[in-house]
XYZ file of C-alpha atoms in Angstrom:
493
model
C 12.238 44.289 23.126
C 13.541 47.230 25.174
C 10.916 49.769 26.632
C 11.050 53.577 25.656
C 13.671 55.701 27.102
C 13.045 56.712 30.727
C 12.363 60.315 31.414
C 14.390 60.118 34.641
C 17.987 60.339 33.906
C 21.010 60.067 36.135
C 24.817 59.926 36.115
C 26.091 56.588 35.130
C 29.610 57.604 35.786
C 28.738 57.959 39.385
C 27.721 54.138 39.199
C 30.718 52.697 37.382
C 31.708 51.009 40.239
C 34.240 48.464 39.251
C 35.938 46.542 42.049
C 39.625 47.322 42.611
C 40.898 44.130 41.195
C 41.142 43.040 37.638
C 39.233 40.143 36.224
C 39.885 36.608 37.534
C 43.616 37.266 38.336
C 45.067 35.324 41.372
C 46.356 38.591 43.181
C 49.804 39.696 42.426
C 49.289 43.425 43.810
C 50.808 46.524 42.399
C 51.956 49.554 44.086
C 48.455 50.901 44.303
C 47.319 47.679 46.106
C 45.097 46.668 43.149
C 45.509 43.194 41.481
C 47.331 42.977 38.253
C 45.830 40.979 35.519
C 46.168 40.160 31.834
C 42.450 39.218 31.346
C 40.823 42.642 31.276
C 39.872 42.201 27.526
C 39.695 38.971 25.632
C 38.513 38.953 22.115
C 41.004 36.608 20.269
C 43.008 33.502 21.020
C 46.176 35.347 21.828
C 44.354 37.259 24.489
C 42.755 34.240 25.841
C 46.364 32.217 25.848
C 47.877 35.333 27.760
C 44.882 35.456 30.358
C 45.084 31.713 31.033
C 48.843 31.937 31.393
C 48.615 34.676 33.832
C 46.381 32.864 36.395
C 48.097 30.882 39.232
C 45.444 28.166 40.172
C 47.615 26.467 42.746
C 48.055 29.363 45.378
C 47.577 27.958 48.804
C 44.397 28.971 50.449
C 45.209 31.918 52.849
C 44.136 31.725 56.579
C 42.008 34.386 58.109
C 44.058 37.158 60.153
C 41.702 38.011 63.368
C 43.532 41.078 63.761
C 43.321 42.325 60.282
C 40.360 44.540 59.033
C 39.560 43.148 55.779
C 38.354 45.458 52.795
C 36.085 44.172 50.001
C 38.960 43.776 47.313
C 41.044 41.657 49.847
C 38.131 39.343 50.397
C 37.578 38.944 46.517
C 41.166 37.994 46.164
C 40.969 35.157 48.784
C 37.530 34.137 47.034
C 39.296 33.764 43.866
C 42.277 31.888 45.243
C 40.077 29.530 47.471
C 37.160 28.841 45.461
C 36.697 25.517 43.688
C 34.573 27.019 41.008
C 37.320 29.339 39.953
C 39.896 26.706 39.700
C 37.317 24.306 37.908
C 36.715 27.162 35.170
C 40.401 27.673 34.728
C 40.917 24.061 34.143
C 38.171 24.179 31.615
C 39.698 27.069 30.051
C 43.277 25.577 29.955
C 41.686 22.424 28.209
C 40.149 24.322 25.612
C 43.279 26.138 24.898
C 45.195 22.773 24.452
C 42.464 21.508 22.315
C 43.004 24.556 19.899
C 46.715 23.513 19.825
C 45.732 20.137 18.899
C 43.614 21.136 16.028
C 46.146 23.743 14.946
C 48.604 20.825 14.550
C 46.390 19.282 11.836
C 48.085 21.683 9.480
C 51.603 20.240 10.294
C 53.142 16.832 9.041
C 53.651 13.806 11.256
C 57.241 12.680 11.388
C 58.125 9.417 13.265
C 61.306 7.387 13.595
C 60.815 3.740 13.619
C 63.155 0.999 14.536
C 62.496 -2.563 14.379
C 64.116 -6.084 14.503
C 62.775 -9.401 13.870
C 63.856 -13.038 13.552
C 61.804 -15.489 11.912
C 62.008 -19.114 10.478
C 59.554 -20.416 7.878
C 59.023 -23.350 5.412
C 59.168 -22.791 1.602
C 57.890 -25.724 -0.605
C 60.445 -27.045 -3.228
C 60.221 -29.883 -5.438
C 61.587 -33.254 -4.512
C 64.621 -33.279 -6.655
C 65.875 -30.186 -5.509
C 64.740 -30.551 -1.745
C 64.233 -34.308 -0.775
C 62.085 -33.424 1.928
C 59.837 -31.278 -0.581
C 60.586 -28.050 1.242
C 63.471 -26.085 2.857
C 63.522 -23.807 5.953
C 64.565 -20.383 5.697
C 65.547 -18.151 8.466
C 65.525 -14.334 8.466
C 66.883 -11.691 10.890
C 66.073 -8.187 9.948
C 67.048 -4.975 11.663
C 65.488 -1.529 10.131
C 65.685 2.024 10.978
C 63.403 4.567 9.058
C 61.769 7.903 9.101
C 58.011 7.915 8.242
C 56.307 11.146 7.114
C 52.549 11.346 6.932
C 50.882 14.775 5.763
C 47.098 15.740 4.814
C 47.500 17.595 1.487
C 43.809 18.321 1.312
C 41.245 18.430 4.124
C 38.341 20.802 3.731
C 37.054 20.349 7.398
C 40.429 21.031 8.888
C 40.017 24.825 8.939
C 36.501 24.872 10.212
C 37.752 22.344 13.052
C 40.393 24.874 14.067
C 38.184 27.940 13.855
C 35.628 26.059 16.107
C 38.186 25.089 18.708
C 39.305 28.753 18.647
C 35.981 29.791 19.420
C 35.384 27.305 22.374
C 38.767 28.564 23.629
C 37.520 32.064 23.821
C 34.169 31.115 25.147
C 35.767 29.079 27.927
C 37.960 32.108 28.943
C 34.944 34.348 28.837
C 33.143 31.962 31.135
C 36.068 31.928 33.408
C 35.551 35.573 33.581
C 31.816 35.317 34.338
C 32.823 32.806 37.137
C 34.956 35.212 38.873
C 32.548 38.040 38.401
C 30.030 35.630 40.018
C 32.489 35.104 42.996
C 33.017 38.963 43.319
C 29.390 39.433 43.335
C 28.608 36.665 45.919
C 31.547 38.193 48.091
C 30.203 41.655 47.922
C 26.718 40.865 48.522
C 27.693 38.746 51.657
C 30.139 41.729 52.585
C 27.491 44.286 52.563
C 25.175 42.050 54.480
C 27.803 41.606 57.173
C 28.307 45.502 57.224
C 24.578 45.857 57.646
C 24.423 43.309 60.481
C 27.323 45.229 62.231
C 25.595 48.553 61.490
C 22.397 47.164 63.011
C 24.265 45.874 66.077
C 25.723 49.349 66.656
C 22.434 50.976 66.310
C 20.941 48.542 68.637
C 23.534 49.635 71.059
C 22.610 53.314 70.412
C 18.964 52.420 70.920
C 19.659 50.675 74.246
C 21.396 53.753 75.522
C 18.424 55.891 74.524
C 16.032 53.588 76.076
C 18.204 53.350 79.325
C 18.184 57.208 79.360
C 14.499 57.317 79.021
C 14.083 54.769 81.716
C 16.526 57.078 84.000
C 14.081 60.049 83.384
C 11.129 58.127 83.845
C 12.222 56.968 87.261
C 13.259 60.522 88.229
C 9.681 61.914 87.148
C 8.240 58.886 89.136
C 10.347 59.616 92.225
C 9.081 63.110 92.114
C 5.502 62.371 91.588
C 5.239 63.592 87.942
C 4.901 60.150 86.303
C 2.623 57.153 87.024
C 3.754 53.753 87.586
C 2.394 52.616 84.187
C 4.825 55.196 82.702
C 7.692 53.878 84.541
C 6.810 50.253 83.510
C 6.517 51.491 79.878
C 10.123 52.753 80.070
C 11.278 49.577 81.730
C 9.644 47.526 79.037
C 11.244 49.670 76.306
C 14.801 49.095 77.877
C 13.934 45.210 78.192
C 12.932 45.191 74.447
C 16.288 47.033 73.549
C 18.133 44.428 75.323
C 16.466 41.876 73.681
C 17.042 43.377 70.043
C 20.674 43.913 71.076
C 21.128 40.259 71.693
C 19.265 39.335 68.369
C 21.502 41.692 66.560
C 24.776 40.165 68.243
C 23.628 36.923 66.788
C 22.887 37.957 63.294
C 26.278 39.722 62.993
C 28.071 36.517 64.201
C 26.065 34.688 61.581
C 26.792 37.012 58.729
C 30.564 36.793 59.489
C 30.150 32.927 59.273
C 28.361 33.167 55.902
C 31.083 35.598 54.473
C 33.982 33.408 55.469
C 32.151 30.380 53.966
C 31.409 32.425 50.771
C 34.995 33.113 50.080
C 36.009 29.566 50.441
C 37.770 29.567 53.989
C 36.756 27.731 57.086
C 33.664 29.480 58.461
C 34.645 31.739 61.397
C 33.258 34.741 63.354
C 36.720 36.079 64.014
C 36.865 37.886 60.510
C 36.916 41.542 60.873
C 35.773 43.760 57.982
C 35.682 47.527 57.247
C 32.616 49.371 58.708
C 29.783 50.822 56.819
C 30.392 54.192 55.438
C 28.015 56.784 54.006
C 30.716 58.719 52.344
C 31.116 56.990 49.229
C 27.615 55.737 48.368
C 26.882 55.551 44.777
C 24.622 58.540 43.527
C 22.096 59.152 40.618
C 23.072 58.587 37.116
C 22.002 59.613 33.436
C 22.164 56.657 31.435
C 19.046 55.180 30.335
C 18.142 51.715 31.013
C 18.349 51.094 27.170
C 22.027 52.086 27.248
C 22.756 49.787 30.062
C 21.156 46.784 28.266
C 23.309 47.564 25.244
C 26.443 47.828 27.364
C 25.539 44.568 28.899
C 25.033 42.829 25.489
C 28.581 44.103 24.627
C 30.310 43.270 27.920
C 28.694 40.334 29.763
C 31.116 37.553 29.292
C 28.552 34.691 29.398
C 26.524 36.388 26.498
C 29.925 36.856 24.508
C 30.745 33.219 25.386
C 27.326 32.357 23.768
C 28.282 34.123 20.437
C 31.463 32.127 20.469
C 29.670 28.869 20.882
C 27.158 29.821 18.143
C 30.331 30.258 15.977
C 31.644 27.026 17.080
C 28.351 25.506 16.153
C 28.397 26.924 12.780
C 31.888 25.455 12.380
C 30.728 22.040 13.333
C 28.034 22.232 10.515
C 30.751 23.143 7.950
C 32.860 20.174 9.215
C 29.880 17.783 8.672
C 29.131 19.223 5.026
C 32.994 18.830 4.442
C 32.625 15.181 4.792
C 30.985 15.165 1.132
C 34.298 16.400 -0.298
C 37.557 14.243 -0.883
C 40.626 14.131 1.034
C 44.257 13.864 -0.325
C 47.094 12.723 1.790
C 50.858 11.888 1.329
C 52.842 9.286 3.146
C 56.650 8.514 2.755
C 59.227 6.651 4.584
C 63.041 5.974 4.286
C 65.674 4.274 6.134
C 68.242 1.372 6.094
C 67.269 -2.348 6.134
C 69.785 -5.032 7.233
C 69.079 -8.555 6.781
C 70.737 -11.851 7.648
C 68.911 -14.790 5.780
C 69.782 -18.323 6.007
C 68.550 -21.548 4.237
C 69.107 -25.440 4.371
C 71.272 -25.567 1.130
C 73.397 -22.922 -0.020
C 74.611 -19.674 1.101
C 72.491 -16.503 1.362
C 74.525 -13.427 1.869
C 73.635 -10.594 4.192
C 72.245 -7.487 2.816
C 72.300 -3.837 4.205
C 70.729 -1.414 1.692
C 68.576 1.842 1.950
C 64.821 1.298 1.543
C 62.165 3.768 0.923
C 58.542 4.259 -0.141
C 56.362 7.167 -1.188
C 52.286 7.139 -1.451
C 49.917 9.681 -2.459
C 46.304 8.849 -1.752
C 43.079 10.386 -2.503
C 39.945 9.348 -0.722
C 36.327 10.110 -1.453
C 33.460 8.464 0.271
C 30.972 8.108 -2.479
C 28.319 6.919 -0.010
C 27.832 6.866 3.842
C 24.548 6.232 5.154
C 25.466 8.161 8.423
C 26.435 11.309 6.723
C 23.227 13.083 6.197
C 22.189 12.343 9.761
C 25.570 13.941 10.917
C 24.758 16.819 8.836
C 21.179 17.228 10.234
C 22.504 16.804 13.869
C 25.197 19.569 13.359
C 22.358 21.789 11.877
C 20.202 21.100 14.885
C 23.013 21.992 17.069
C 23.650 25.198 15.371
C 19.898 26.236 15.648
C 19.898 25.263 19.332
C 23.073 27.436 19.879
C 21.232 30.311 18.262
C 18.102 30.078 20.366
C 20.275 29.827 23.394
C 22.046 33.051 22.541
C 18.481 34.588 22.230
C 17.397 33.177 25.562
C 20.556 34.526 27.136
C 19.842 37.895 25.553
C 16.389 38.079 26.933
C 17.679 36.958 30.268
C 20.247 39.628 30.432
C 17.912 42.284 29.412
C 15.355 41.057 32.298
C 18.336 40.945 34.795
C 19.494 44.519 33.954
C 15.834 45.858 34.065
C 15.431 44.431 37.527
C 18.764 45.627 38.833
C 17.942 49.118 37.309
C 14.708 49.328 38.952
C 16.256 47.917 42.354
C 18.868 50.525 42.158
C 16.430 53.439 41.555
C 14.276 52.186 44.644
C 17.270 51.795 46.688
C 18.563 55.527 46.001
C 15.037 56.829 47.007
C 14.838 54.781 50.076
C 18.214 55.723 51.331
C 17.448 59.356 50.834
C 14.229 58.904 52.537
C 15.728 56.953 55.348
C 17.984 60.178 56.053
C 15.067 62.347 56.351
C 12.993 59.711 58.386
C 16.120 59.687 60.911
C 16.450 63.574 61.039
C 12.635 63.937 61.720
C 12.538 60.943 64.320
C 15.602 62.475 66.145
C 13.807 65.835 66.275
C 10.544 64.261 67.541
C 12.265 62.268 70.200
C 14.157 65.178 71.523
C 10.992 67.398 71.479
C 9.108 64.662 73.211
C 11.718 64.081 75.815
C 11.996 67.709 76.676
C 8.207 68.178 76.788
C 7.970 65.155 79.052
C 10.629 66.658 81.353
C 8.564 69.827 81.794
C 5.077 67.635 82.283
C 3.441 68.699 79.008
C 3.649 65.211 77.275
C 3.061 61.859 78.584
C 5.710 59.019 78.738
C 3.658 57.020 76.116
C 4.336 59.920 73.696
C 8.076 59.702 74.430
C 8.022 55.929 74.017
C 6.508 56.140 70.637
C 9.049 58.648 69.623
C 11.776 56.466 70.793
C 10.360 53.495 68.861
C 10.302 55.740 65.823
C 13.963 56.910 66.377
C 15.094 53.308 66.915
C 13.423 52.124 63.580
C 14.878 55.094 61.683
C 18.329 54.198 62.791
C 18.118 50.536 61.690
C 16.298 51.837 58.371
C 19.327 53.975 57.606
C 21.805 51.058 58.066
C 19.559 48.709 56.019
C 18.825 51.461 53.209
C 22.549 51.984 52.864
C 23.483 48.246 52.646
C 20.618 47.634 50.178
C 21.933 50.641 48.201
C 25.414 49.005 48.103
C 24.054 45.657 47.144
C 21.717 47.009 44.437
C 24.586 48.980 43.021
C 26.850 45.822 42.665
C 24.191 43.860 41.349
C 23.598 46.480 38.599
C 27.358 46.295 37.585
C 27.028 42.487 37.806
C 24.015 42.397 35.391
C 25.653 44.638 33.015
C 28.964 42.638 33.081
C 31.091 45.415 34.246
C 32.049 44.079 37.436
C 35.800 43.363 37.894
C 36.685 45.508 34.932
C 39.239 48.313 35.140
C 37.947 51.537 36.503
C 37.011 53.330 39.725
C 36.710 51.422 43.058
C 33.629 49.985 44.339
C 31.991 51.908 47.320
C 32.764 50.395 50.535
C 35.936 48.677 49.107
C 37.979 50.869 51.339
C 37.781 51.453 55.063
């Protein structure tokens, strides 16, 4: 299924770009500013219970401070607190935890206290010599208090039912983790998009300054008779185009901020300020092959691990259906005090207050049940469906890692090429402008060099944002997003 090992290897350590918050924790910051979580590893029900108990799903949604410059971890914390998807996933995990507790209680007896009182009057037939009317009336007042005990001595499906509930509990917590990874990934994607548009806006301002400088030189050359009117008009058109692009960049920057604030679950606003794009902490090359990344994804992806738990639960459901063929044994007992005050038409019936009790052991074995074979067949079909769903998820994970791997390699090459493009375009523009000043190059050549320089500046901004997005996409595809480790590039100003 996995292709042969790639010849080009790079340093995966440089790409272990885990966000500086732990998995699906409603943030409680430590001294280092990172969120504290008990959900970094969930492999059993004890870990699942600890994780669910550490999450605080009712924290008020924070408001955006327009004077604060937000980093990526801070925005992810807000998304985790404000997102309805995260709260729904936590509720589902909590419900699975309680369901496992319900099934665990099947091993315990049920003890009940019962108190009852009654007052009845009824007719008892009697022969005429004894009762002239042929009957007597009897009144009976009873008050009883007792303890009742019920316990299943033998139930072959009880263990499988508990195991299945535990598997679903772990699966729900793992899906909670994937939901928060998705929230982090969506936030990071919009964060880098906003950084890109802000960078494009800054580049547009520099491009306008360059175009205005060129226009000033063209006007000076025209005034001294060393440039023609078409040359001046070309420079004016270039400056006008730069102003148009600046206005468009301002609009895109505002829209990206609106999308970012909406993604984190707060009221959309353009007042949110984020840390600017920086080329200092860009991820680099890595050595691990795509096969290693795929195997890491198979071991770390919460949704794939959840599929394995759901397959386990489906297997337990099949065992439960098979256990219906086996007998069940139960024990019931009761004991207490009964008080009675009977009365009749003739004679005195004395009141009574005595201890009463009963014990019953019962064996139940359904010899024939027409629906049983269909229940077994349905459980077997569910098990097969869960197995195929797991296989389909593995194939999907493999494809996602491959795509993210190719995108990341492409982004690295494009980012490096964009830097070379910018350097060459800057040198070309400077040379063309100097030559134009001395009258050895036409303004058309300078305008073309200016356009290349503008394109190079925008390309650098976009390639850096694309590299950041492809890097976080690769960690999201491998399931390592939000795990403990180094900080994500661009997470700090």
